[in-house]
XYZ file of N, CA, C and O in Angstrom:
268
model
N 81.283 122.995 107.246
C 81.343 124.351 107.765
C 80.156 124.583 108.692
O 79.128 123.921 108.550
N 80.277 125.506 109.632
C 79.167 126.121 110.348
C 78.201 126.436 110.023
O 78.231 126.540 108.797
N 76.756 126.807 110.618
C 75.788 127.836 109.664
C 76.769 129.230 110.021
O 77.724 129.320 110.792
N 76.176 130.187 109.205
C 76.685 131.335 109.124
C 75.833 131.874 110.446
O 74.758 131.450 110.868
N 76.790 133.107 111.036
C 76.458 133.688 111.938
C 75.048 134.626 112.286
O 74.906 135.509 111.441
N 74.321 134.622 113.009
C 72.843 135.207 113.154
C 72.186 134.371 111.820
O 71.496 135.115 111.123
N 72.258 133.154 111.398
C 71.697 132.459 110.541
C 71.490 131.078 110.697
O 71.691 130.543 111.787
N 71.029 130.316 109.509
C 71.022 129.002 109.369
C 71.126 127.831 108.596
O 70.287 127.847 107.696
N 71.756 126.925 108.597
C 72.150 126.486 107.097
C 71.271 124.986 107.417
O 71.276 124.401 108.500
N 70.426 124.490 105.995
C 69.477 123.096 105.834
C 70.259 122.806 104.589
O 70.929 123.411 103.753
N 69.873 121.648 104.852
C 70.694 120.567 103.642
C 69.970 118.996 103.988
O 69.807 118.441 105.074
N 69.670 118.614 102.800
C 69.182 117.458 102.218
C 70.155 116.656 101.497
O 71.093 117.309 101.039
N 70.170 115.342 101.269
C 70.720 114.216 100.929
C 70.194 114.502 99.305
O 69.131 115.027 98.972
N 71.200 114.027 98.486
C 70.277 113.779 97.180
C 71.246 113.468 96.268
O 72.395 113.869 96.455
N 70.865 112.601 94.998
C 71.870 111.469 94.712
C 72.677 109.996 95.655
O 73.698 109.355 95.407
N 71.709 109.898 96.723
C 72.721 108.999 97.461
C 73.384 109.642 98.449
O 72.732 109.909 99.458
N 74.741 110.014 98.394
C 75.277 110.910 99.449
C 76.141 112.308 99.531
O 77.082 112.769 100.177
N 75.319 112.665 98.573
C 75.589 114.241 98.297
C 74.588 115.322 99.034
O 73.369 115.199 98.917
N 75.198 116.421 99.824
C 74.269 117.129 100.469
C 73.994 118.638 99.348
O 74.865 119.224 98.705
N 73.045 118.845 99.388
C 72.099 120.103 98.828
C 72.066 120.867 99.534
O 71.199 120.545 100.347
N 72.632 122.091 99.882
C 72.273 122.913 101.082
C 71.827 124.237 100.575
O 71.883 124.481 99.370
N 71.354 125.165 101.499
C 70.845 126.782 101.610
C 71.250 127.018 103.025
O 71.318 126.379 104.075
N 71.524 128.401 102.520
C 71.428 129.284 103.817
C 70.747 130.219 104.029
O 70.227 130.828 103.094
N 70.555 130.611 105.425
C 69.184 131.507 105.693
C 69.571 132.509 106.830
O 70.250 131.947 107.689
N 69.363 133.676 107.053
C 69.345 134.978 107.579
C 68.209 134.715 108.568
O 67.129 134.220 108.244
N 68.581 135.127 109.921
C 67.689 135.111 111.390
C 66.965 136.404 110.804
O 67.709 137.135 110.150
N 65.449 136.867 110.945
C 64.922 138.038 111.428
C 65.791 138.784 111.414
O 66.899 138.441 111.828
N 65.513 140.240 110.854
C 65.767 141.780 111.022
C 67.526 141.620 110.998
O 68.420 142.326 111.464
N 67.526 139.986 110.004
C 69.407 139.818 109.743
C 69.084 139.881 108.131
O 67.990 139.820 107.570
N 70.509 140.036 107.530
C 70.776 140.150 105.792
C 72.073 139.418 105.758
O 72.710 139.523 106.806
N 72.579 138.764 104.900
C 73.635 138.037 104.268
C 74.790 139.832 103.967
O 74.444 140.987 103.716
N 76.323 139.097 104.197
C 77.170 140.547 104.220
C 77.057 140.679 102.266
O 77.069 141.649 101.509
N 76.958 139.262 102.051
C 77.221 139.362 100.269
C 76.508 138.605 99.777
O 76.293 137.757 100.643
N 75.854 138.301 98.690
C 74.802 137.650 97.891
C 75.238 135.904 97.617
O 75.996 135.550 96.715
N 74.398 134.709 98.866
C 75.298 134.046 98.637
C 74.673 133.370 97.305
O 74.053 134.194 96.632
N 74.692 132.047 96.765
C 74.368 131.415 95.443
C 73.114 130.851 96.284
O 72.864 130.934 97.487
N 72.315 130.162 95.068
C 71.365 129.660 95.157
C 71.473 128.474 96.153
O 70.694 128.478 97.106
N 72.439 127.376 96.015
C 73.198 126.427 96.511
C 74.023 126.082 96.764
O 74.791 126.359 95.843
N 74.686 125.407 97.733
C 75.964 124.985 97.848
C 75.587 123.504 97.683
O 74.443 123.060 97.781
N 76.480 122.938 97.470
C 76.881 121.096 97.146
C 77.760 120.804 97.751
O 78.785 121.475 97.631
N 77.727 119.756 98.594
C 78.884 118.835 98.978
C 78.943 117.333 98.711
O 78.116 116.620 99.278
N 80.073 116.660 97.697
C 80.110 115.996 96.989
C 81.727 115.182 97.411
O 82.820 115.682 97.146
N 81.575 114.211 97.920
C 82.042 113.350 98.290
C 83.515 114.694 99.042
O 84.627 114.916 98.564
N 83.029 115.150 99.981
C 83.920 115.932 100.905
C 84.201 117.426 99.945
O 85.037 118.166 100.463
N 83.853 117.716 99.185
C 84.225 118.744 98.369
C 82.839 119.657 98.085
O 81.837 119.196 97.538
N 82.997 121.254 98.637
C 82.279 121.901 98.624
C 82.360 123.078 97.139
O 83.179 123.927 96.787
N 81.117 122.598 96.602
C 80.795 123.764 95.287
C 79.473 124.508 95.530
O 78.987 124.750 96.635
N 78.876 124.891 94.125
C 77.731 126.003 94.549
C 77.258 126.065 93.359
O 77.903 125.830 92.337
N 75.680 126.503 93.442
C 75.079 126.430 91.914
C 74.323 128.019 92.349
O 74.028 128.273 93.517
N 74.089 128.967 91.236
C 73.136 129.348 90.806
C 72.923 130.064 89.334
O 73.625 129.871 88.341
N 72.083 130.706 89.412
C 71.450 131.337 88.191
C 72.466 132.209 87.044
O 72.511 132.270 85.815
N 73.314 132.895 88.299
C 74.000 133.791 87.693
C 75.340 133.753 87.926
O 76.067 133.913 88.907
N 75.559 133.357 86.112
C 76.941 132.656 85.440
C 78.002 133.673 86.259
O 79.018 133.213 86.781
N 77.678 135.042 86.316
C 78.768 135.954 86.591
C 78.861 136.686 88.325
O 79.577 137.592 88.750
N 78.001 135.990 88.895
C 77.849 135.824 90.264
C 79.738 136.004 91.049
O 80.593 135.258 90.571
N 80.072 136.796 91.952
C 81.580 136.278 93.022
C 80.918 135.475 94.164
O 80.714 136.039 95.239
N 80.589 134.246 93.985
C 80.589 133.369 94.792
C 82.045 133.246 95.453
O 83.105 133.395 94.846
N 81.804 132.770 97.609
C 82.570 131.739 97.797
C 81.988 130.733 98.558
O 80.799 130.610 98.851
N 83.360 129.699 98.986
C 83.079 129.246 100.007
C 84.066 129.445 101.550
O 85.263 129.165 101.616
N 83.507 129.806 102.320
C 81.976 128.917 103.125
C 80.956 130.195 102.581
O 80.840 131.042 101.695
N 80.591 129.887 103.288
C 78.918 131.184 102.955
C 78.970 132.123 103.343
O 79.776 132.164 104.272
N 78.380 133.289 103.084
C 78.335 134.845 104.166
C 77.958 134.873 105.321
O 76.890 134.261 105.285
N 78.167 135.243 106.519
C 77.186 135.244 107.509
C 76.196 136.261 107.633
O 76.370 137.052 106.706
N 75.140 136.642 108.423
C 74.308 137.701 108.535
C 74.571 138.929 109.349
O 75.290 138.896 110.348
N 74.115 139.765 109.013
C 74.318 141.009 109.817
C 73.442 141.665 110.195
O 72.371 141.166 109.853
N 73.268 143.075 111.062
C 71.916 143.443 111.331
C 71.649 144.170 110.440
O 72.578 144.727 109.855
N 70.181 144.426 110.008
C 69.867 145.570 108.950
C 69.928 146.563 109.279
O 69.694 147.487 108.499
């Protein structure tokens, strides 16, 4: 997927060839919805980790908006 719009998405390798990613909000931008801590991509298949069990995660990610 893309980075999200007025944003930016980093991702690291880990396990071999699984990517770790975050996403990030440009300046005087905010996410439209709370995304997770992480997303995972695991042999072509995108999931997501965080803290909170009861979180509405999706995928792809939110994009940003202006504040």
């Amino acid at each position: 997927y893309p980075p999200p719009n007025n944003g930016a998405l980093s991702c690291n390798y880990f396990q071999g060839t699984s990517l770790l990613c975050q996403v990030h909000c440009n300046k005087d931008f905010h996410f439209e919805r709370k995304p997770p801590l992480f997303y995972i991509c695991e042999n072509g298949k995108w999931s997501f980790y965080d803290l909170d069990p009861a979180g509405d995660f999706d995928i792809p990610w939110p994009d940003c908006i202006r504040e």
